[in-house]
Amino acid sequence: EMFRLLDHNDVDIICTLDNHIYNTNYVIADEEKIGVHFVVSGDHPLAKKQNLSIGNLLDQPFLLTEKDMSYRRLMDELLARNSIEIQPILETGRADLICDLVEKGIGISFLPDYVTEDAVCRGTLVRLNIPGYEPDLWKQILYHRDKWVSPQIQAVISHLSSLSLNQIL
């Protein structure tokens, strides 16, 4: 819907958190690759294990964002390549709630690093390294190539580019 609005000049710019958008109709004003990982509580038995595979995670209770949200969709696509599907015990659009529940040991999740950074620094969450399951997640600020970028729009783009994802979202 946002791209339709952009194409019809109903919005000036959009900020995405998704696959890298390659489209000659749009100018990428700013972009940043965002890390995304499976995460567990610092007390979880998997937190201290090395050389994990996706098979080590499948019998765990999962707390995930809603199906088709950007990074959830990317995870589902990576899993589908190996004919794997996860049935979460909870789905919600609130990544902060999921992060809090995982910190309390309720389950395991797949979240972008900007959501989990504080908890990882505190040691209450651990990012799991699962080879082959590191999707490319990008924050991009885009505008239509035919859009005249006024000084005001450029100021907004510059401001958004200087912010962290937590500040934008």
GROMACS .gro file of N, CA and C in nm:
model
  507
    1GLU      N    1   0.083  -0.119   0.000
    1GLU     CA    2   0.000   0.000   0.000
    1GLU      C    3   0.087   0.126   0.000
    2MET      N    4   0.196   0.123   0.078
    2MET     CA    5   0.282   0.241   0.083
    2MET      C    6   0.346   0.269  -0.054
    3PHE      N    7   0.383   0.166  -0.126
    3PHE     CA    8   0.442   0.188  -0.258
    3PHE      C    9   0.338   0.242  -0.357
    4ARG      N   10   0.214   0.198  -0.344
    4ARG     CA   11   0.107   0.253  -0.428
    4ARG      C   12   0.091   0.402  -0.398
    5LEU      N   13   0.092   0.439  -0.270
    5LEU     CA   14   0.081   0.580  -0.232
    5LEU      C   15   0.199   0.660  -0.284
    6LEU      N   16   0.318   0.601  -0.277
    6LEU     CA   17   0.437   0.667  -0.327
    6LEU      C   18   0.428   0.687  -0.478
    7ASP      N   19   0.380   0.586  -0.548
    7ASP     CA   20   0.366   0.593  -0.695
    7ASP      C   21   0.263   0.698  -0.738
    8HIS      N   22   0.164   0.722  -0.654
    8HIS     CA   23   0.059   0.819  -0.688
    8HIS      C   24   0.082   0.956  -0.622
    9ASN      N   25   0.202   0.975  -0.568
    9ASN     CA   26   0.241   1.103  -0.507
    9ASN      C   27   0.150   1.141  -0.390
   10ASP      N   28   0.096   1.039  -0.321
   10ASP     CA   29   0.014   1.063  -0.203
   10ASP      C   30   0.101   1.069  -0.076
   11VAL      N   31   0.221   1.016  -0.084
   11VAL     CA   32   0.321   1.031   0.022
   11VAL      C   33   0.451   1.074  -0.043
   12ASP      N   34   0.533   1.144   0.032
   12ASP     CA   35   0.659   1.195  -0.022
   12ASP      C   36   0.773   1.094  -0.011
   13ILE      N   37   0.783   1.031   0.105
   13ILE     CA   38   0.890   0.934   0.130
   13ILE      C   39   0.833   0.818   0.211
   14ILE      N   40   0.902   0.705   0.205
   14ILE     CA   41   0.865   0.594   0.291
   14ILE      C   42   0.991   0.537   0.354
   15CYS      N   43   0.974   0.480   0.471
   15CYS     CA   44   1.082   0.411   0.540
   15CYS      C   45   1.039   0.266   0.552
   16THR      N   46   1.119   0.174   0.496
   16THR     CA   47   1.085   0.032   0.499
   16THR      C   48   1.181  -0.044   0.590
   17LEU      N   49   1.133  -0.155   0.640
   17LEU     CA   50   1.215  -0.251   0.713
   17LEU      C   51   1.180  -0.386   0.652
   18ASP      N   52   1.259  -0.427   0.552
   18ASP     CA   53   1.220  -0.543   0.473
   18ASP      C   54   1.338  -0.589   0.389
   19ASN      N   55   1.309  -0.668   0.284
   19ASN     CA   56   1.411  -0.703   0.185
   19ASN      C   57   1.467  -0.573   0.128
   20HIS      N   58   1.584  -0.584   0.069
   20HIS     CA   59   1.639  -0.469  -0.001
   20HIS      C   60   1.554  -0.442  -0.124
   21ILE      N   61   1.506  -0.319  -0.139
   21ILE     CA   62   1.421  -0.282  -0.251
   21ILE      C   63   1.511  -0.234  -0.365
   22TYR      N   64   1.503  -0.304  -0.476
   22TYR     CA   65   1.572  -0.264  -0.598
   22TYR      C   66   1.463  -0.232  -0.700
   23ASN      N   67   1.445  -0.105  -0.730
   23ASN     CA   68   1.342  -0.066  -0.825
   23ASN      C   69   1.384   0.067  -0.884
   24THR      N   70   1.391   0.073  -1.016
   24THR     CA   71   1.438   0.196  -1.080
   24THR      C   72   1.339   0.311  -1.065
   25ASN      N   73   1.217   0.284  -1.018
   25ASN     CA   74   1.120   0.391  -0.994
   25ASN      C   75   1.149   0.469  -0.866
   26TYR      N   76   1.236   0.415  -0.782
   26TYR     CA   77   1.261   0.477  -0.651
   26TYR      C   78   1.408   0.513  -0.633
   27VAL      N   79   1.428   0.620  -0.561
   27VAL     CA   80   1.562   0.662  -0.520
   27VAL      C   81   1.580   0.619  -0.376
   28ILE      N   82   1.692   0.555  -0.348
   28ILE     CA   83   1.725   0.517  -0.211
   28ILE      C   84   1.799   0.634  -0.147
   29ALA      N   85   1.730   0.704  -0.059
   29ALA     CA   86   1.789   0.821   0.006
   29ALA      C   87   1.883   0.779   0.118
   30ASP      N   88   1.853   0.666   0.181
   30ASP     CA   89   1.937   0.616   0.289
   30ASP      C   90   1.904   0.468   0.307
   31GLU      N   91   2.004   0.391   0.349
   31GLU     CA   92   1.981   0.251   0.377
   31GLU      C   93   2.080   0.201   0.480
   32GLU      N   94   2.038   0.097   0.550
   32GLU     CA   95   2.122   0.037   0.653
   32GLU      C   96   2.082  -0.109   0.668
   33LYS      N   97   2.181  -0.198   0.666
   33LYS     CA   98   2.152  -0.339   0.690
   33LYS      C   99   2.129  -0.359   0.839
   34ILE      N  100   2.026  -0.436   0.871
   34ILE     CA  101   1.986  -0.459   1.010
   34ILE      C  102   2.006  -0.607   1.042
   35GLY      N  103   2.072  -0.636   1.153
   35GLY     CA  104   2.088  -0.774   1.195
   35GLY      C  105   1.958  -0.827   1.253
   36VAL      N  106   1.935  -0.957   1.236
   36VAL     CA  107   1.818  -1.023   1.292
   36VAL      C  108   1.860  -1.165   1.330
   37HIS      N  109   1.821  -1.206   1.452
   37HIS     CA  110   1.867  -1.334   1.506
   37HIS      C  111   1.757  -1.407   1.583
   38PHE      N  112   1.776  -1.537   1.597
   38PHE     CA  113   1.698  -1.612   1.695
   38PHE      C  114   1.754  -1.572   1.831
   39VAL      N  115   1.666  -1.553   1.929
   39VAL     CA  116   1.710  -1.512   2.063
   39VAL      C  117   1.644  -1.599   2.169
   40VAL      N  118   1.718  -1.619   2.278
   40VAL     CA  119   1.669  -1.692   2.394
   40VAL      C  120   1.710  -1.616   2.520
   41SER      N  121   1.648  -1.652   2.629
   41SER     CA  122   1.685  -1.596   2.759
   41SER      C  123   1.830  -1.633   2.789
   42GLY      N  124   1.897  -1.547   2.865
   42GLY     CA  125   2.034  -1.576   2.906
   42GLY      C  126   2.045  -1.703   2.988
   43ASP      N  127   1.934  -1.747   3.051
   43ASP     CA  128   1.932  -1.869   3.132
   43ASP      C  129   1.892  -1.993   3.054
   44HIS      N  130   1.853  -1.977   2.929
   44HIS     CA  131   1.806  -2.090   2.848
   44HIS      C  132   1.921  -2.186   2.819
   45PRO      N  133   1.895  -2.318   2.818
   45PRO     CA  134   2.003  -2.414   2.790
   45PRO      C  135   2.073  -2.392   2.655
   46LEU      N  136   2.002  -2.341   2.556
   46LEU     CA  137   2.064  -2.317   2.426
   46LEU      C  138   2.158  -2.195   2.426
   47ALA      N  139   2.146  -2.110   2.527
   47ALA     CA  140   2.224  -1.986   2.532
   47ALA      C  141   2.374  -2.013   2.537
   48LYS      N  142   2.413  -2.125   2.593
   48LYS     CA  143   2.555  -2.154   2.609
   48LYS      C  144   2.609  -2.253   2.507
   49LYS      N  145   2.523  -2.300   2.416
   49LYS     CA  146   2.564  -2.400   2.318
   49LYS      C  147   2.624  -2.334   2.195
   50GLN      N  148   2.722  -2.399   2.139
   50GLN     CA  149   2.787  -2.356   2.015
   50GLN      C  150   2.743  -2.450   1.903
   51ASN      N  151   2.767  -2.412   1.780
   51ASN     CA  152   2.739  -2.497   1.664
   51ASN      C  153   2.594  -2.546   1.660
   52LEU      N  154   2.503  -2.455   1.681
   52LEU     CA  155   2.361  -2.490   1.676
   52LEU      C  156   2.313  -2.501   1.532
   53SER      N  157   2.212  -2.583   1.511
   53SER     CA  158   2.145  -2.591   1.382
   53SER      C  159   1.999  -2.556   1.404
   54ILE      N  160   1.927  -2.535   1.296
   54ILE     CA  161   1.785  -2.503   1.309
   54ILE      C  162   1.709  -2.616   1.377
   55GLY      N  163   1.757  -2.739   1.359
   55GLY     CA  164   1.694  -2.854   1.424
   55GLY      C  165   1.695  -2.846   1.575
   56ASN      N  166   1.797  -2.780   1.634
   56ASN     CA  167   1.803  -2.763   1.779
   56ASN      C  168   1.692  -2.674   1.833
   57LEU      N  169   1.631  -2.594   1.745
   57LEU     CA  170   1.532  -2.497   1.790
   57LEU      C  171   1.388  -2.543   1.774
   58LEU      N  172   1.365  -2.641   1.688
   58LEU     CA  173   1.230  -2.670   1.644
   58LEU      C  174   1.135  -2.722   1.752
   59ASP      N  175   1.188  -2.783   1.859
   59ASP     CA  176   1.099  -2.832   1.964
   59ASP      C  177   1.076  -2.728   2.075
   60GLN      N  178   1.124  -2.606   2.053
   60GLN     CA  179   1.109  -2.498   2.150
   60GLN      C  180   0.978  -2.422   2.126
   61PRO      N  181   0.919  -2.364   2.231
   61PRO     CA  182   0.802  -2.278   2.210
   61PRO      C  183   0.846  -2.144   2.150
   62PHE      N  184   0.783  -2.105   2.041
   62PHE     CA  185   0.819  -1.982   1.972
   62PHE      C  186   0.718  -1.871   1.998
   63LEU      N  187   0.770  -1.751   2.018
   63LEU     CA  188   0.691  -1.629   2.028
   63LEU      C  189   0.733  -1.543   1.910
   64LEU      N  190   0.640  -1.516   1.819
   64LEU     CA  191   0.678  -1.449   1.695
   64LEU      C  192   0.586  -1.331   1.664
   65THR      N  193   0.638  -1.244   1.581
   65THR     CA  194   0.553  -1.137   1.529
   65THR      C  195   0.452  -1.198   1.433
   66GLU      N  196   0.354  -1.119   1.394
   66GLU     CA  197   0.247  -1.169   1.309
   66GLU      C  198   0.302  -1.215   1.175
   67LYS      N  199   0.238  -1.317   1.120
   67LYS     CA  200   0.277  -1.371   0.990
   67LYS      C  201   0.276  -1.258   0.887
   68ASP      N  202   0.371  -1.259   0.797
   68ASP     CA  203   0.388  -1.162   0.690
   68ASP      C  204   0.444  -1.027   0.735
   69MET      N  205   0.474  -1.007   0.864
   69MET     CA  206   0.551  -0.889   0.903
   69MET      C  207   0.692  -0.910   0.847
   70SER      N  208   0.762  -0.805   0.816
   70SER     CA  209   0.885  -0.811   0.738
   70SER      C  210   0.983  -0.919   0.783
   71TYR      N  211   1.036  -0.912   0.902
   71TYR     CA  212   1.140  -1.008   0.941
   71TYR      C  213   1.080  -1.145   0.971
   72ARG      N  214   0.955  -1.152   1.013
   72ARG     CA  215   0.889  -1.283   1.030
   72ARG      C  216   0.874  -1.350   0.893
   73ARG      N  217   0.834  -1.274   0.793
   73ARG     CA  218   0.820  -1.329   0.659
   73ARG      C  219   0.954  -1.380   0.607
   74LEU      N  220   1.062  -1.303   0.632
   74LEU     CA  221   1.195  -1.346   0.589
   74LEU      C  222   1.235  -1.478   0.657
   75MET      N  223   1.206  -1.490   0.787
   75MET     CA  224   1.235  -1.614   0.859
   75MET      C  225   1.155  -1.729   0.800
   76ASP      N  226   1.025  -1.707   0.778
   76ASP     CA  227   0.940  -1.812   0.722
   76ASP      C  228   0.990  -1.857   0.585
   77GLU      N  229   1.037  -1.763   0.503
   77GLU     CA  230   1.091  -1.798   0.371
   77GLU      C  231   1.219  -1.880   0.384
   78LEU      N  232   1.308  -1.842   0.477
   78LEU     CA  233   1.431  -1.920   0.497
   78LEU      C  234   1.399  -2.062   0.542
   79LEU      N  235   1.304  -2.075   0.634
   79LEU     CA  236   1.266  -2.208   0.683
   79LEU      C  237   1.198  -2.290   0.574
   80ALA      N  238   1.113  -2.226   0.495
   80ALA     CA  239   1.040  -2.297   0.389
   80ALA      C  240   1.134  -2.358   0.287
   81ARG      N  241   1.250  -2.299   0.267
   81ARG     CA  242   1.348  -2.356   0.173
   81ARG      C  243   1.390  -2.496   0.214
   82ASN      N  244   1.377  -2.525   0.344
   82ASN     CA  245   1.410  -2.658   0.396
   82ASN      C  246   1.284  -2.733   0.441
   83SER      N  247   1.169  -2.689   0.390
   83SER     CA  248   1.040  -2.752   0.423
   83SER      C  249   1.012  -2.753   0.572
   84ILE      N  250   1.049  -2.645   0.639
   84ILE     CA  251   1.026  -2.631   0.783
   84ILE      C  252   0.926  -2.518   0.807
   85GLU      N  253   0.836  -2.541   0.899
   85GLU     CA  254   0.741  -2.437   0.939
   85GLU      C  255   0.733  -2.437   1.091
   86ILE      N  256   0.728  -2.320   1.151
   86ILE     CA  257   0.717  -2.306   1.295
   86ILE      C  258   0.575  -2.263   1.330
   87GLN      N  259   0.517  -2.332   1.428
   87GLN     CA  260   0.385  -2.294   1.480
   87GLN      C  261   0.407  -2.226   1.615
   88PRO      N  262   0.400  -2.094   1.621
   88PRO     CA  263   0.428  -2.024   1.746
   88PRO      C  264   0.317  -2.043   1.849
   89ILE      N  265   0.354  -2.030   1.976
   89ILE     CA  266   0.254  -2.033   2.083
   89ILE      C  267   0.191  -1.895   2.102
   90LEU      N  268   0.257  -1.791   2.048
   90LEU     CA  269   0.205  -1.655   2.054
   90LEU      C  270   0.249  -1.580   1.930
   91GLU      N  271   0.155  -1.505   1.872
   91GLU     CA  272   0.185  -1.413   1.762
   91GLU      C  273   0.129  -1.277   1.801
   92THR      N  274   0.213  -1.175   1.788
   92THR     CA  275   0.171  -1.039   1.818
   92THR      C  276   0.253  -0.942   1.735
   93GLY      N  277   0.200  -0.825   1.712
   93GLY     CA  278   0.273  -0.722   1.640
   93GLY      C  279   0.370  -0.646   1.728
   94ARG      N  280   0.372  -0.675   1.856
   94ARG     CA  281   0.455  -0.601   1.952
   94ARG      C  282   0.587  -0.673   1.979
   95ALA      N  283   0.689  -0.634   1.906
   95ALA     CA  284   0.821  -0.695   1.923
   95ALA      C  285   0.877  -0.670   2.063
   96ASP      N  286   0.843  -0.556   2.124
   96ASP     CA  287   0.892  -0.527   2.259
   96ASP      C  288   0.833  -0.625   2.360
   97LEU      N  289   0.706  -0.662   2.344
   97LEU     CA  290   0.642  -0.759   2.433
   97LEU      C  291   0.708  -0.896   2.416
   98ILE      N  292   0.732  -0.935   2.292
   98ILE     CA  293   0.799  -1.063   2.266
   98ILE      C  294   0.936  -1.064   2.332
   99CYS      N  295   1.010  -0.957   2.317
   99CYS     CA  296   1.144  -0.947   2.378
   99CYS      C  297   1.135  -0.964   2.530
  100ASP      N  298   1.040  -0.897   2.594
  100ASP     CA  299   1.022  -0.908   2.739
  100ASP      C  300   0.989  -1.052   2.781
  101LEU      N  301   0.900  -1.118   2.707
  101LEU     CA  302   0.862  -1.255   2.740
  101LEU      C  303   0.978  -1.353   2.721
  102VAL      N  304   1.055  -1.334   2.615
  102VAL     CA  305   1.171  -1.421   2.593
  102VAL      C  306   1.274  -1.400   2.704
  103GLU      N  307   1.294  -1.276   2.746
  103GLU     CA  308   1.385  -1.248   2.859
  103GLU      C  309   1.343  -1.325   2.984
  104LYS      N  310   1.212  -1.341   3.003
  104LYS     CA  311   1.159  -1.412   3.120
  104LYS      C  312   1.162  -1.564   3.103
  105GLY      N  313   1.212  -1.611   2.988
  105GLY     CA  314   1.226  -1.755   2.967
  105GLY      C  315   1.102  -1.823   2.913
  106ILE      N  316   1.007  -1.747   2.861
  106ILE     CA  317   0.881  -1.804   2.812
  106ILE      C  318   0.900  -1.883   2.682
  107GLY      N  319   0.998  -1.849   2.602
  107GLY     CA  320   1.019  -1.918   2.475
  107GLY      C  321   1.137  -1.861   2.400
  108ILE      N  322   1.135  -1.880   2.271
  108ILE     CA  323   1.240  -1.837   2.180
  108ILE      C  324   1.176  -1.750   2.073
  109SER      N  325   1.253  -1.659   2.012
  109SER     CA  326   1.196  -1.575   1.909
  109SER      C  327   1.300  -1.544   1.801
  110PHE      N  328   1.254  -1.469   1.704
  110PHE     CA  329   1.337  -1.424   1.592
  110PHE      C  330   1.310  -1.275   1.578
  111LEU      N  331   1.407  -1.194   1.621
  111LEU     CA  332   1.385  -1.049   1.629
  111LEU      C  333   1.504  -0.972   1.574
  112PRO      N  334   1.477  -0.850   1.524
  112PRO     CA  335   1.588  -0.766   1.478
  112PRO      C  336   1.674  -0.720   1.596
  113ASP      N  337   1.801  -0.699   1.568
  113ASP     CA  338   1.895  -0.663   1.673
  113ASP      C  339   1.861  -0.532   1.743
  114TYR      N  340   1.801  -0.436   1.673
  114TYR     CA  341   1.769  -0.310   1.740
  114TYR      C  342   1.665  -0.329   1.850
  115VAL      N  343   1.582  -0.433   1.840
  115VAL     CA  344   1.483  -0.463   1.943
  115VAL      C  345   1.549  -0.527   2.064
  116THR      N  346   1.649  -0.612   2.040
  116THR     CA  347   1.709  -0.692   2.147
  116THR      C  348   1.838  -0.634   2.204
  117GLU      N  349   1.888  -0.526   2.147
  117GLU     CA  350   2.021  -0.474   2.183
  117GLU      C  351   2.038  -0.450   2.333
  118ASP      N  352   1.944  -0.381   2.397
  118ASP     CA  353   1.957  -0.351   2.539
  118ASP      C  354   1.962  -0.478   2.623
  119ALA      N  355   1.873  -0.573   2.593
  119ALA     CA  356   1.869  -0.698   2.670
  119ALA      C  357   1.995  -0.782   2.648
  120VAL      N  358   2.047  -0.781   2.525
  120VAL     CA  359   2.171  -0.854   2.498
  120VAL      C  360   2.285  -0.791   2.577
  121CYS      N  361   2.292  -0.659   2.581
  121CYS     CA  362   2.397  -0.590   2.658
  121CYS      C  363   2.386  -0.620   2.807
  122ARG      N  364   2.264  -0.636   2.858
  122ARG     CA  365   2.244  -0.670   2.999
  122ARG      C  366   2.271  -0.818   3.027
  123GLY      N  367   2.277  -0.899   2.922
  123GLY     CA  368   2.298  -1.042   2.938
  123GLY      C  369   2.171  -1.121   2.964
  124THR      N  370   2.055  -1.056   2.954
  124THR     CA  371   1.929  -1.125   2.977
  124THR      C  372   1.876  -1.194   2.852
  125LEU      N  373   1.933  -1.161   2.737
  125LEU     CA  374   1.901  -1.227   2.611
  125LEU      C  375   2.032  -1.266   2.542
  126VAL      N  376   2.027  -1.374   2.468
  126VAL     CA  377   2.143  -1.420   2.392
  126VAL      C  378   2.098  -1.440   2.247
  127ARG      N  379   2.177  -1.388   2.155
  127ARG     CA  380   2.152  -1.410   2.012
  127ARG      C  381   2.217  -1.542   1.972
  128LEU      N  382   2.140  -1.625   1.905
  128LEU     CA  383   2.191  -1.754   1.860
  128LEU      C  384   2.242  -1.741   1.717
  129ASN      N  385   2.358  -1.799   1.691
  129ASN     CA  386   2.413  -1.801   1.556
  129ASN      C  387   2.373  -1.933   1.491
  130ILE      N  388   2.282  -1.924   1.395
  130ILE     CA  389   2.235  -2.042   1.323
  130ILE      C  390   2.278  -2.027   1.177
  131PRO      N  391   2.387  -2.092   1.137
  131PRO     CA  392   2.435  -2.078   0.999
  131PRO      C  393   2.324  -2.107   0.897
  132GLY      N  394   2.317  -2.021   0.797
  132GLY     CA  395   2.217  -2.037   0.692
  132GLY      C  396   2.086  -1.967   0.720
  133TYR      N  397   2.073  -1.910   0.839
  133TYR     CA  398   1.948  -1.843   0.877
  133TYR      C  399   1.976  -1.699   0.920
  134GLU      N  400   2.045  -1.628   0.834
  134GLU     CA  401   2.073  -1.486   0.855
  134GLU      C  402   2.016  -1.409   0.737
  135PRO      N  403   1.890  -1.369   0.745
  135PRO     CA  404   1.830  -1.300   0.630
  135PRO      C  405   1.886  -1.159   0.614
  136ASP      N  406   1.871  -1.107   0.495
  136ASP     CA  407   1.908  -0.967   0.469
  136ASP      C  408   1.788  -0.880   0.499
  137LEU      N  409   1.797  -0.806   0.607
  137LEU     CA  410   1.692  -0.714   0.648
  137LEU      C  411   1.750  -0.573   0.635
  138TRP      N  412   1.675  -0.486   0.568
  138TRP     CA  413   1.725  -0.351   0.541
  138TRP      C  414   1.626  -0.245   0.585
  139LYS      N  415   1.679  -0.140   0.644
  139LYS     CA  416   1.602  -0.017   0.663
  139LYS      C  417   1.636   0.070   0.542
  140GLN      N  418   1.533   0.113   0.470
  140GLN     CA  419   1.557   0.200   0.355
  140GLN      C  420   1.459   0.317   0.360
  141ILE      N  421   1.510   0.433   0.323
  141ILE     CA  422   1.427   0.552   0.303
  141ILE      C  423   1.424   0.576   0.153
  142LEU      N  424   1.304   0.576   0.097
  142LEU     CA  425   1.287   0.583  -0.049
  142LEU      C  426   1.192   0.696  -0.087
  143TYR      N  427   1.214   0.748  -0.206
  143TYR     CA  428   1.116   0.839  -0.266
  143TYR      C  429   1.111   0.810  -0.415
  144HIS      N  430   1.003   0.852  -0.478
  144HIS     CA  431   0.985   0.826  -0.620
  144HIS      C  432   1.086   0.907  -0.701
  145ARG      N  433   1.141   0.848  -0.804
  145ARG     CA  434   1.245   0.915  -0.884
  145ARG      C  435   1.195   1.042  -0.950
  146ASP      N  436   1.064   1.053  -0.975
  146ASP     CA  437   1.007   1.173  -1.038
  146ASP      C  438   0.965   1.278  -0.936
  147LYS      N  439   0.989   1.253  -0.810
  147LYS     CA  440   0.948   1.344  -0.703
  147LYS      C  441   1.047   1.460  -0.694
  148TRP      N  442   0.994   1.581  -0.689
  148TRP     CA  443   1.080   1.695  -0.661
  148TRP      C  444   1.105   1.696  -0.511
  149VAL      N  445   1.230   1.694  -0.474
  149VAL     CA  446   1.266   1.691  -0.332
  149VAL      C  447   1.292   1.833  -0.286
  150SER      N  448   1.196   1.886  -0.216
  150SER     CA  449   1.207   2.022  -0.165
  150SER      C  450   1.310   2.025  -0.052
  151PRO      N  451   1.356   2.143  -0.014
  151PRO     CA  452   1.449   2.151   0.099
  151PRO      C  453   1.387   2.094   0.227
  152GLN      N  454   1.255   2.106   0.241
  152GLN     CA  455   1.189   2.053   0.360
  152GLN      C  456   1.191   1.900   0.361
  153ILE      N  457   1.164   1.840   0.245
  153ILE     CA  458   1.168   1.694   0.236
  153ILE      C  459   1.311   1.646   0.258
  154GLN      N  460   1.409   1.716   0.202
  154GLN     CA  461   1.549   1.678   0.223
  154GLN      C  462   1.586   1.687   0.371
  155ALA      N  463   1.532   1.786   0.441
  155ALA     CA  464   1.559   1.800   0.584
  155ALA      C  465   1.500   1.681   0.661
  156VAL      N  466   1.381   1.637   0.622
  156VAL     CA  467   1.320   1.520   0.687
  156VAL      C  468   1.403   1.395   0.659
  157ILE      N  469   1.446   1.376   0.535
  157ILE     CA  470   1.529   1.262   0.500
  157ILE      C  471   1.659   1.265   0.581
  158SER      N  472   1.722   1.380   0.590
  158SER     CA  473   1.847   1.392   0.667
  158SER      C  474   1.823   1.360   0.814
  159HIS      N  475   1.713   1.410   0.868
  159HIS     CA  476   1.681   1.384   1.008
  159HIS      C  477   1.657   1.234   1.032
  160LEU      N  478   1.575   1.171   0.947
  160LEU     CA  479   1.548   1.028   0.962
  160LEU      C  480   1.674   0.946   0.946
  161SER      N  481   1.763   0.988   0.858
  161SER     CA  482   1.889   0.915   0.836
  161SER      C  483   1.979   0.920   0.957
  162SER      N  484   1.965   1.024   1.037
  162SER     CA  485   2.052   1.040   1.154
  162SER      C  486   1.999   0.965   1.277
  163LEU      N  487   1.875   0.916   1.270
  163LEU     CA  488   1.813   0.850   1.385
  163LEU      C  489   1.840   0.700   1.384
  164SER      N  490   1.836   0.641   1.502
  164SER     CA  491   1.841   0.495   1.510
  164SER      C  492   1.702   0.441   1.479
  165LEU      N  493   1.694   0.313   1.451
  165LEU     CA  494   1.564   0.251   1.422
  165LEU      C  495   1.469   0.263   1.539
  166ASN      N  496   1.520   0.248   1.661
  166ASN     CA  497   1.433   0.262   1.779
  166ASN      C  498   1.369   0.400   1.783
  167GLN      N  499   1.441   0.503   1.742
  167GLN     CA  500   1.387   0.637   1.743
  167GLN      C  501   1.285   0.658   1.631
  168ILE      N  502   1.302   0.589   1.518
  168ILE     CA  503   1.209   0.601   1.406
  168ILE      C  504   1.082   0.525   1.435
  169LEU      N  505   1.099   0.401   1.482
  169LEU     CA  506   0.984   0.313   1.501
  169LEU      C  507   0.925   0.336   1.637
   0.00000   0.00000   0.00000
